[in-house]
Coordinates of C-alpha atoms in Angstrom, one line a residue:
Chain A
M259 CA 133.4 73.8 167.8
K260 CA 133.9 72.7 164.2
Q261 CA 130.1 73.0 163.5
Y262 CA 130.2 76.5 165.1
L263 CA 133.0 77.6 162.8
M264 CA 131.3 76.1 159.7
L265 CA 128.0 77.8 160.6
T266 CA 129.8 81.2 161.1
N267 CA 131.4 80.7 157.7
E268 CA 127.9 79.9 156.3
E269 CA 126.3 83.0 157.8
L270 CA 129.0 85.2 156.3
K271 CA 128.9 83.4 153.0
R272 CA 125.2 84.2 152.8
S273 CA 125.7 87.9 153.2
W274 CA 129.2 88.8 152.2
K275 CA 128.2 90.4 148.9
M276 CA 125.8 92.7 150.7
I277 CA 128.2 93.5 153.5
I278 CA 131.1 94.2 151.2
S279 CA 128.9 96.4 149.0
I280 CA 127.6 98.4 151.9
I281 CA 131.0 98.9 153.5
L282 CA 132.7 99.9 150.2
A283 CA 129.8 102.2 149.3
M284 CA 130.1 103.9 152.7
A285 CA 133.9 104.2 152.4
G286 CA 133.4 105.6 148.8
I287 CA 130.8 108.1 149.9
E288 CA 133.0 109.3 152.8
I289 CA 136.0 109.8 150.6
L290 CA 133.8 111.5 148.0
T291 CA 132.5 114.0 150.6
V292 CA 136.1 115.0 151.5
V293 CA 137.0 115.4 147.8
G294 CA 133.7 117.3 147.3
R295 CA 134.4 119.6 150.3
V296 CA 137.9 120.4 149.0
I297 CA 136.7 121.2 145.5
Y298 CA 133.8 123.2 146.8
H299 CA 136.1 125.2 149.1
E300 CA 138.5 125.9 146.3
R301 CA 135.6 127.1 144.0
Q302 CA 134.3 129.3 146.8
V303 CA 137.7 131.0 147.1
Q304 CA 137.9 131.4 143.3
E305 CA 134.4 132.8 143.0
Y306 CA 135.0 135.2 145.9
M307 CA 138.2 136.4 144.2
S308 CA 136.4 137.2 140.9
Y309 CA 133.3 138.6 142.7
A310 CA 135.1 140.8 145.2
K311 CA 138.2 141.4 143.0
V312 CA 140.5 140.5 145.8
S313 CA 143.7 138.5 145.9
E314 CA 143.8 134.8 146.7
S315 CA 145.1 135.4 150.2
D316 CA 142.4 138.0 151.0
A317 CA 139.8 135.6 149.7
I318 CA 141.1 132.8 151.9
R319 CA 141.1 135.1 154.9
T320 CA 137.4 135.9 154.2
I321 CA 136.2 132.4 153.3
E322 CA 138.5 130.8 156.0
K323 CA 140.9 127.9 155.5
L324 CA 139.6 124.4 155.4
S325 CA 140.5 121.9 158.0
F326 CA 140.2 118.1 157.8
E327 CA 137.8 118.3 160.7
Q328 CA 135.5 120.4 158.5
A329 CA 136.1 118.4 155.4
S330 CA 135.1 115.2 157.2
S331 CA 132.1 116.6 159.0
Y332 CA 129.7 114.4 157.1
F333 CA 131.4 111.2 158.3
S334 CA 129.3 111.1 161.5
Y335 CA 126.1 111.0 159.5
I336 CA 127.4 108.3 157.2
I337 CA 128.6 106.3 160.2
L338 CA 125.2 106.6 161.8
I339 CA 123.7 105.1 158.6
G340 CA 126.3 102.4 158.9
V341 CA 125.2 101.7 162.5
A342 CA 121.6 101.5 161.5
L343 CA 122.5 99.1 158.7
V344 CA 124.4 96.9 161.1
L345 CA 121.4 96.8 163.4
L346 CA 119.2 95.9 160.4
Y347 CA 121.6 93.1 159.6
A348 CA 121.3 91.9 163.2
V349 CA 117.5 91.6 162.6
Q350 CA 117.9 90.2 159.1
I351 CA 120.4 87.5 160.1
W352 CA 117.6 85.8 162.1
Y353 CA 114.4 86.6 160.2
R354 CA 115.8 85.5 156.8
D355 CA 115.8 81.9 158.2
W356 CA 112.0 82.0 158.8
L357 CA 110.8 84.4 156.1
G358 CA 113.1 83.7 153.2
E359 CA 112.3 81.6 150.1
S360 CA 113.6 78.5 152.0
K361 CA 112.9 77.8 155.6
Y362 CA 116.5 77.3 156.7
I363 CA 115.5 77.6 160.4
Y364 CA 114.2 74.0 160.1
R365 CA 117.7 72.8 159.1
L366 CA 119.5 74.9 161.7
L367 CA 117.3 73.7 164.6
L368 CA 117.6 70.1 163.5
L369 CA 121.4 70.1 163.3
P370 CA 123.0 67.5 165.6
G371 CA 124.3 68.8 168.9
N372 CA 123.6 71.9 171.0
R373 CA 121.6 74.8 169.5
A374 CA 123.8 77.3 171.2
K375 CA 126.1 77.1 168.2
I376 CA 123.4 78.8 166.0
F377 CA 123.3 81.7 168.4
F378 CA 127.1 82.1 168.6
A379 CA 127.6 81.7 164.9
K380 CA 125.2 84.5 164.2
F381 CA 126.7 86.6 167.0
T382 CA 130.3 86.0 165.7
S383 CA 129.2 87.0 162.2
L384 CA 127.8 90.3 163.6
A385 CA 131.0 90.8 165.7
L386 CA 133.2 90.3 162.6
V387 CA 131.1 92.7 160.6
I388 CA 131.2 95.3 163.4
I389 CA 135.0 95.0 163.8
S390 CA 135.5 95.2 160.0
F391 CA 133.3 98.2 159.9
I392 CA 135.2 100.0 162.7
G393 CA 138.6 98.9 161.2
L394 CA 137.6 100.1 157.7
Q395 CA 136.3 103.4 159.0
W396 CA 139.7 103.9 160.6
V397 CA 141.4 103.2 157.3
V398 CA 139.0 105.5 155.5
I399 CA 139.7 108.4 157.9
Q400 CA 143.5 107.9 157.4
L401 CA 143.1 107.5 153.6
S402 CA 140.8 110.5 153.2
F403 CA 143.2 112.6 155.3
V404 CA 146.0 111.6 152.8
I405 CA 143.7 112.5 149.9
F406 CA 142.7 115.8 151.6
N407 CA 146.4 116.8 152.1
W408 CA 147.2 115.8 148.5
M409 CA 144.3 117.7 146.9
I410 CA 144.2 120.9 148.9
K411 CA 146.7 123.7 148.3
D412 CA 148.9 124.5 151.3
D413 CA 147.5 128.0 151.5
Y414 CA 143.9 126.7 151.6
R415 CA 144.5 124.2 154.5
A416 CA 143.9 125.2 158.1
T417 CA 146.1 122.6 159.8
S418 CA 148.2 119.7 158.7
T419 CA 147.3 117.5 161.6
L420 CA 144.5 114.8 161.6
G421 CA 141.7 116.7 163.5
L422 CA 138.3 115.1 163.9
S423 CA 135.0 116.6 164.8
R424 CA 133.7 116.1 168.3
T425 CA 131.2 113.3 167.3
L426 CA 133.8 111.5 165.3
K427 CA 136.3 111.7 168.2
Q428 CA 133.8 109.7 170.3
L429 CA 133.9 107.0 167.8
Y430 CA 137.6 107.1 166.7
T431 CA 139.6 108.0 169.7
M432 CA 142.7 106.2 168.3
N433 CA 142.9 104.8 171.8
L434 CA 142.8 101.0 172.1
V435 CA 140.8 100.9 175.4
D436 CA 138.2 103.3 174.0
V437 CA 137.9 101.2 170.8
L438 CA 137.4 98.1 173.0
V439 CA 134.7 99.9 174.9
I440 CA 132.9 100.8 171.6
V441 CA 133.2 97.2 170.3
T442 CA 131.9 95.8 173.7
L443 CA 129.0 98.2 173.7
A444 CA 128.1 97.3 170.1
L445 CA 128.2 93.6 171.0
F446 CA 126.0 94.2 174.0
T447 CA 123.5 96.0 171.8
V448 CA 123.6 93.0 169.4
S449 CA 123.0 90.5 172.1
F450 CA 120.1 92.5 173.5
L451 CA 118.6 92.8 170.0
F452 CA 119.1 89.0 169.5
M453 CA 117.3 88.3 172.7
L454 CA 114.3 90.5 171.6
I455 CA 114.2 88.7 168.3
L456 CA 114.2 85.3 169.9
L457 CA 111.5 86.4 172.3
E458 CA 109.3 87.4 169.3
R459 CA 110.2 84.2 167.4
S460 CA 109.3 82.1 170.5
Y461 CA 106.1 83.7 171.7
R462 CA 104.9 85.6 168.5
K463 CA 102.2 88.3 168.2
T464 CA 100.8 89.8 171.4
K465 CA 102.7 87.7 173.9
G466 CA 106.0 88.2 172.0
L467 CA 105.5 91.9 171.9
L468 CA 104.6 92.0 175.6
F469 CA 107.8 90.2 176.6
I470 CA 109.8 92.6 174.4
V471 CA 108.3 95.6 176.0
L472 CA 108.9 94.1 179.5
E473 CA 112.6 93.5 178.6
V474 CA 113.0 97.0 177.3
I475 CA 111.4 98.4 180.5
A476 CA 113.6 96.2 182.6
I477 CA 116.8 97.4 181.1
V478 CA 115.8 101.1 181.3
V479 CA 114.8 100.6 185.0
I480 CA 118.1 98.8 185.7
M481 CA 120.3 101.4 184.1
M482 CA 118.4 104.5 185.2
G483 CA 117.7 103.0 188.6
G484 CA 121.3 102.1 189.1
M485 CA 122.5 105.6 188.1
Y486 CA 119.8 107.2 190.4
I487 CA 120.9 105.1 193.4
I488 CA 124.5 105.8 192.8
E489 CA 123.9 109.5 192.6
T490 CA 121.6 109.6 195.6
L491 CA 123.9 107.7 197.8
D492 CA 126.8 109.9 196.8
I493 CA 129.3 107.6 198.5
F494 CA 131.2 106.2 195.5
L495 CA 134.3 107.5 193.8
S496 CA 134.1 108.0 190.1
Q497 CA 136.2 104.9 189.5
E498 CA 133.9 102.9 191.7
I499 CA 130.9 104.2 189.8
S500 CA 132.5 103.1 186.5
A501 CA 133.2 99.7 188.0
I502 CA 129.6 99.3 189.2
M503 CA 128.3 100.3 185.8
I504 CA 130.6 97.9 184.0
A505 CA 129.5 95.1 186.4
I506 CA 125.8 95.9 185.7
F507 CA 126.6 95.8 181.9
V508 CA 128.5 92.5 182.1
L509 CA 125.8 90.9 184.2
Y510 CA 123.0 92.0 181.9
F511 CA 125.1 90.9 178.9
I512 CA 125.4 87.4 180.4
Y513 CA 121.7 87.5 181.1
T514 CA 120.8 88.3 177.5
I515 CA 123.0 85.4 176.2
W516 CA 121.6 83.0 178.9
K517 CA 118.0 84.0 178.0
S518 CA 118.6 83.7 174.3
L519 CA 120.1 80.2 174.6
R520 CA 117.2 79.0 176.8
L521 CA 114.7 80.4 174.2
L522 CA 116.6 78.6 171.4
K523 CA 116.6 75.4 173.4
W524 CA 113.0 75.3 174.8
K525 CA 110.8 77.9 173.3
I526 CA 111.7 78.6 169.7
S527 CA 109.2 77.7 167.1
V528 CA 109.6 77.3 163.3
Chain B
M225 CA 110.0 52.2 169.2
L226 CA 109.1 55.9 168.8
E227 CA 106.6 56.7 171.5
V228 CA 104.5 59.9 171.7
H229 CA 102.8 60.4 175.1
G230 CA 100.1 63.0 175.9
L231 CA 101.1 65.8 173.5
K232 CA 99.2 69.0 174.3
K233 CA 99.5 72.2 172.3
R234 CA 97.5 75.4 172.2
Y235 CA 98.3 78.5 170.2
G236 CA 97.4 81.6 172.3
R237 CA 93.8 81.6 173.5
K238 CA 92.6 79.5 170.6
K239 CA 91.1 76.1 170.9
P240 CA 93.9 73.5 171.7
I241 CA 95.3 72.0 168.5
L242 CA 96.5 68.9 170.3
E243 CA 94.7 67.5 173.4
G244 CA 96.8 64.7 174.8
V245 CA 97.9 62.9 171.6
S246 CA 99.5 59.5 172.3
F247 CA 100.6 56.8 169.8
S248 CA 103.7 54.9 168.8
V249 CA 105.6 54.0 165.7
R250 CA 107.2 50.5 165.5
P251 CA 110.5 49.9 163.9
D252 CA 110.3 48.4 160.4
S253 CA 106.8 49.7 159.8
I254 CA 104.9 52.5 158.2
T255 CA 102.5 54.5 160.3
C256 CA 100.2 57.0 158.6
L257 CA 98.8 60.0 160.5
I258 CA 95.5 60.9 158.9
G259 CA 93.4 64.0 159.5
L260 CA 91.7 66.9 157.7
N261 CA 93.5 70.2 157.1
G262 CA 94.3 72.0 160.3
E263 CA 93.9 69.0 162.5
G264 CA 97.5 69.3 163.8
K265 CA 99.2 66.5 161.8
S266 CA 102.2 68.7 160.9
T267 CA 102.3 70.1 164.5
I268 CA 102.7 66.6 165.8
L269 CA 105.7 66.0 163.6
K270 CA 107.3 69.3 164.5
A271 CA 106.7 68.7 168.1
I272 CA 108.3 65.3 167.9
M273 CA 111.4 67.0 166.4
G274 CA 111.4 69.9 168.9
L275 CA 110.6 72.5 166.3
V276 CA 107.5 73.7 168.2
P277 CA 107.4 73.7 172.0
V278 CA 104.5 71.7 173.5
D279 CA 102.5 72.5 176.6
A280 CA 102.7 68.9 177.8
G281 CA 103.8 65.5 176.7
T282 CA 107.0 63.5 176.0
V283 CA 108.6 61.8 173.0
L284 CA 110.7 58.8 173.6
V285 CA 112.9 57.1 171.0
D286 CA 113.8 53.5 172.0
G287 CA 113.2 54.6 175.6
E288 CA 115.3 57.7 175.5
V289 CA 114.5 61.4 175.2
S290 CA 116.6 62.0 172.1
R291 CA 116.0 63.2 168.5
D292 CA 119.2 62.0 167.1
K293 CA 117.6 58.8 165.8
I294 CA 114.9 60.6 163.8
A295 CA 115.2 62.1 160.3
F296 CA 112.5 64.6 159.3
V297 CA 111.4 65.6 155.9
P298 CA 109.1 68.7 156.1
D299 CA 106.9 69.8 153.2
L300 CA 109.1 72.7 152.4
Q301 CA 112.7 73.6 151.4
T302 CA 115.1 73.8 154.3
M303 CA 118.4 74.6 152.6
P304 CA 119.6 78.2 151.9
G305 CA 118.4 79.5 148.6
Y306 CA 121.8 80.2 147.2
M307 CA 122.9 76.6 147.4
T308 CA 123.1 74.2 144.5
I309 CA 122.2 70.6 145.2
G310 CA 125.9 69.7 145.3
D311 CA 126.5 72.4 148.0
A312 CA 123.6 71.0 150.0
L313 CA 124.9 67.5 149.8
L314 CA 128.4 68.7 151.0
Y315 CA 126.6 70.6 153.8
M316 CA 124.8 67.4 154.9
N317 CA 128.1 65.5 154.8
D318 CA 129.9 68.1 156.9
Y319 CA 127.2 68.5 159.6
Y320 CA 125.7 65.0 160.0
P321 CA 127.9 62.2 161.2
D322 CA 125.2 59.7 160.1
W323 CA 124.9 61.0 156.6
N324 CA 125.2 58.3 154.0
P325 CA 126.6 59.8 150.7
K326 CA 126.2 56.4 148.9
V327 CA 122.5 56.4 149.5
A328 CA 122.2 60.0 148.6
E329 CA 124.1 59.4 145.3
E330 CA 121.8 56.4 144.4
L331 CA 118.7 58.4 145.1
M332 CA 119.9 61.4 143.2
G333 CA 120.4 59.0 140.2
L334 CA 116.9 57.5 140.7
F335 CA 115.3 60.9 140.9
K336 CA 117.5 62.2 138.0
L337 CA 118.6 65.2 140.1
L338 CA 121.8 67.2 139.1
T339 CA 124.2 68.5 141.6
T340 CA 124.7 71.7 139.6
D341 CA 121.0 72.7 139.9
K342 CA 120.2 75.5 142.2
I343 CA 117.7 74.4 144.8
L344 CA 115.3 77.2 144.6
E345 CA 115.2 77.0 140.8
L346 CA 114.0 73.4 141.0
S347 CA 110.4 72.6 140.1
K348 CA 108.1 71.8 143.0
G349 CA 108.3 68.1 142.2
N350 CA 112.1 68.1 142.1
Q351 CA 112.2 70.2 145.4
A352 CA 110.1 67.5 147.0
K353 CA 112.3 64.8 145.6
F354 CA 115.4 66.5 146.9
S355 CA 113.9 67.0 150.4
L356 CA 113.3 63.2 150.4
V357 CA 116.9 62.5 149.4
L358 CA 118.0 64.7 152.4
G359 CA 115.8 62.7 154.7
F360 CA 116.3 59.2 153.3
A361 CA 120.1 59.4 153.2
L362 CA 120.4 59.9 156.9
D363 CA 121.1 56.6 158.6
R364 CA 118.5 56.9 161.2
P365 CA 116.1 54.3 162.4
Y366 CA 113.0 56.6 162.4
L367 CA 111.8 58.8 159.6
L368 CA 109.1 61.5 159.7
L369 CA 107.6 62.7 156.4
D370 CA 105.2 65.6 156.2
E371 CA 103.0 65.3 153.1
P372 CA 105.6 63.6 151.0
F373 CA 103.3 63.4 148.0
A374 CA 102.1 67.0 147.9
G375 CA 102.5 68.6 144.5
I376 CA 104.3 65.8 142.8
D377 CA 103.5 63.8 139.7
L378 CA 102.2 60.3 139.5
F379 CA 105.5 58.7 138.4
T380 CA 107.4 60.3 141.2
K381 CA 104.7 59.1 143.6
E382 CA 105.3 55.6 142.3
Q383 CA 109.1 56.1 142.7
I384 CA 108.6 57.2 146.3
A385 CA 106.2 54.3 147.0
W386 CA 108.9 52.0 145.6
I387 CA 111.5 53.4 147.9
F388 CA 109.2 52.7 150.9
S389 CA 109.2 49.0 150.0
S390 CA 112.9 48.9 149.1
H391 CA 116.0 48.1 151.0
Y392 CA 116.5 51.8 151.8
M393 CA 113.7 51.6 154.4
E394 CA 114.7 48.2 155.8
G395 CA 114.3 48.2 159.6
R396 CA 113.1 51.8 159.7
G397 CA 110.0 53.1 161.5
I398 CA 108.3 55.6 159.3
L399 CA 105.6 58.1 160.4
M400 CA 104.0 60.2 157.6
T401 CA 101.1 62.5 157.2
T402 CA 99.3 62.4 153.9
H403 CA 96.0 62.9 152.2
E404 CA 96.9 60.8 149.3
I405 CA 96.4 57.3 150.6
I406 CA 95.5 55.4 147.4
E407 CA 99.1 55.2 146.0
I408 CA 100.6 53.9 149.2
E409 CA 97.7 52.1 151.0
H410 CA 99.2 48.7 150.3
L411 CA 102.4 49.8 152.1
I412 CA 100.9 51.2 155.3
D413 CA 101.1 49.1 158.4
R414 CA 99.1 51.3 160.7
V415 CA 96.8 54.3 160.5
V416 CA 96.1 56.9 163.2
F417 CA 93.1 59.1 162.7
L418 CA 93.2 62.6 164.2
Q419 CA 90.3 64.9 164.8
D420 CA 89.9 68.0 167.0
G421 CA 93.3 67.5 168.5
R422 CA 92.6 63.9 169.6
I423 CA 93.2 60.5 168.2
I424 CA 89.8 59.1 167.4
D425 CA 90.8 55.8 165.9
E426 CA 93.8 53.7 165.2
H427 CA 94.3 50.4 163.5
D428 CA 96.7 48.0 162.0
T429 CA 95.7 48.1 158.3
E430 CA 95.9 44.3 158.0
E431 CA 93.5 43.9 160.9
M432 CA 91.2 46.6 159.4
R433 CA 91.0 44.8 156.1
E434 CA 90.5 41.3 157.6
V435 CA 88.2 42.1 160.6
Y436 CA 86.2 45.0 159.2
G437 CA 86.7 44.3 155.5
K438 CA 87.6 48.0 154.9
S439 CA 90.4 49.8 153.1
V440 CA 92.1 52.8 154.8
Q441 CA 90.3 55.0 152.2
D442 CA 86.9 53.6 153.2
R443 CA 87.6 54.0 156.9
M444 CA 88.8 57.6 156.3
R445 CA 85.4 58.4 154.7
E446 CA 83.6 56.8 157.6
V447 CA 85.5 58.7 160.2
Y448 CA 85.5 62.2 158.6
Q449 CA 82.1 62.1 156.9
R450 CA 80.1 61.0 159.9

C-alpha cells in the first residue's frame, strides 16, 4: 500500500507541471472566450447603433440579447480538447517509461512486491487528473458566469440564470449521480486504453496490433450485441435495461483490469 | 545457487534467440557470460529478472522461484530523468527493504559522484558508475551485470575490478556479460560461451588455465573464430 501511494505520488510529480499548465491554459482560454463574446456583443450593438442610427434598445432588439449559454458556447470544444489531452496523457504515462531518455520501466518492473501497484498507481494518477479536470471545469463555469454577469450591462443580458448549452449540460449536469456516471465512464475508458497499451507493450508489432484489433472488435460486439438482443427480445423495462448495461460495463471493466494485471505479471517486456 | 534451466526464447517468427540455455552461478563466484553481439546475453539476464517473458525454462534461486535475491544492473539508466542522484538514493531507500545506504555512500565517495548532480546530465561513465552503485548497494546474494565496462574509462574499469575483489562482493554470486575480458580475467571464476542461442562451452577458468593452458581471451578467440 505504501509503495502504491509513493508510486502514485511519483507519477504525479513527473507530470504535475504539464498537467497544471494544461488545466490552467484551458481554464484561461474558456474565461477569455466568455470575455471575448461579451466585448464582441457590445461592439456589435454599438456598431449597429452608429450604422443604423437607432437607439441602444432598438439595436439590442435587432442584435438580440446575449445569454451565458451563448457566451460559453465554445466551452464544449475546449473540453473536447481537454478530453483528447487526458487520453494522450493515458498513453504517455506508460510509453514514457519505455521511450524516454531513461528506461524507468526496468526499475518499475524490478520493484519488490506485486507489479499490480504499477498499474494502480498510473490508474490513480489518471483518475485524479480526470477528477481535477472535471472539478476545475465546474469552477470555471461558475467563475465565468460571475465574470459574465459582472461585465455585461443588464440591458444586454438575456437571462440572469446559469444556462448551459445542450452539449455542456451533458457534461455538467450539476447532479451528483450524473457526475459519478461521467467519472466512471472516463475511468472505464482509461482502463480499456491501459489494457490496449499493455497488449502492445507485451506482444509488440503485428501480434500486438492484432490483439488490439480483436479487443476493440470484442467490445463493439459485446455492446452492440447486447443492445440488439435487448431490443429484439423487448421484454425488459427501461430500468432493467439500464441495470443490464451497467452490469455489462462493470464486468468488462473488471475484465480489462484483470487482463492488464496478467499482462504486467507474465507478458510485459522491457 | 542461481540455476537457469532450459531457457527458450523466440521473437516472432525469427530464428530462436535462446534454445534451451542452462547454467548455474555459484555463490561467492564470478561467472562471465560471453558471446558475440546479438547472441542473447542481455536477453538471458532480462529473462532471469522477469523483464522479458520466455517461451520455456525456469530460474531458481537457492531452490526457489524468486527474484528478490537478485540485483540487476542493466547497461542503461533506469531512474526517471528529472531526478538528481540524491533523489534516486532516497527512492531506493524508500522502495527497497534491502537497500544498504552505508554501502551506497561509500561507493558514491569512491566514484566521486555528487548527490546534487542530475542523473541524465551525467557523463556516460558516471551514469555507468551510478548504475553500479544502485546494484551493488542492494544487500542481495546474487548480482547480474549487463556490460558493466561499456563506455567507461580505464581508471573506472580498474575501480570496478577492485570492487569485484573487495569485501562488497563477499559471498555474492555474480553473473556478468562483457566483451572486455582482459581487465577482469584474473577475477573470473567461470566462463559460459554462448552461440546461436546455445551454450557451446563452459569452464572453470582455473581449470582452463591449468588443463588447457589457455586464458579466457585465447579460448574466446578459438570459440568464435573457428
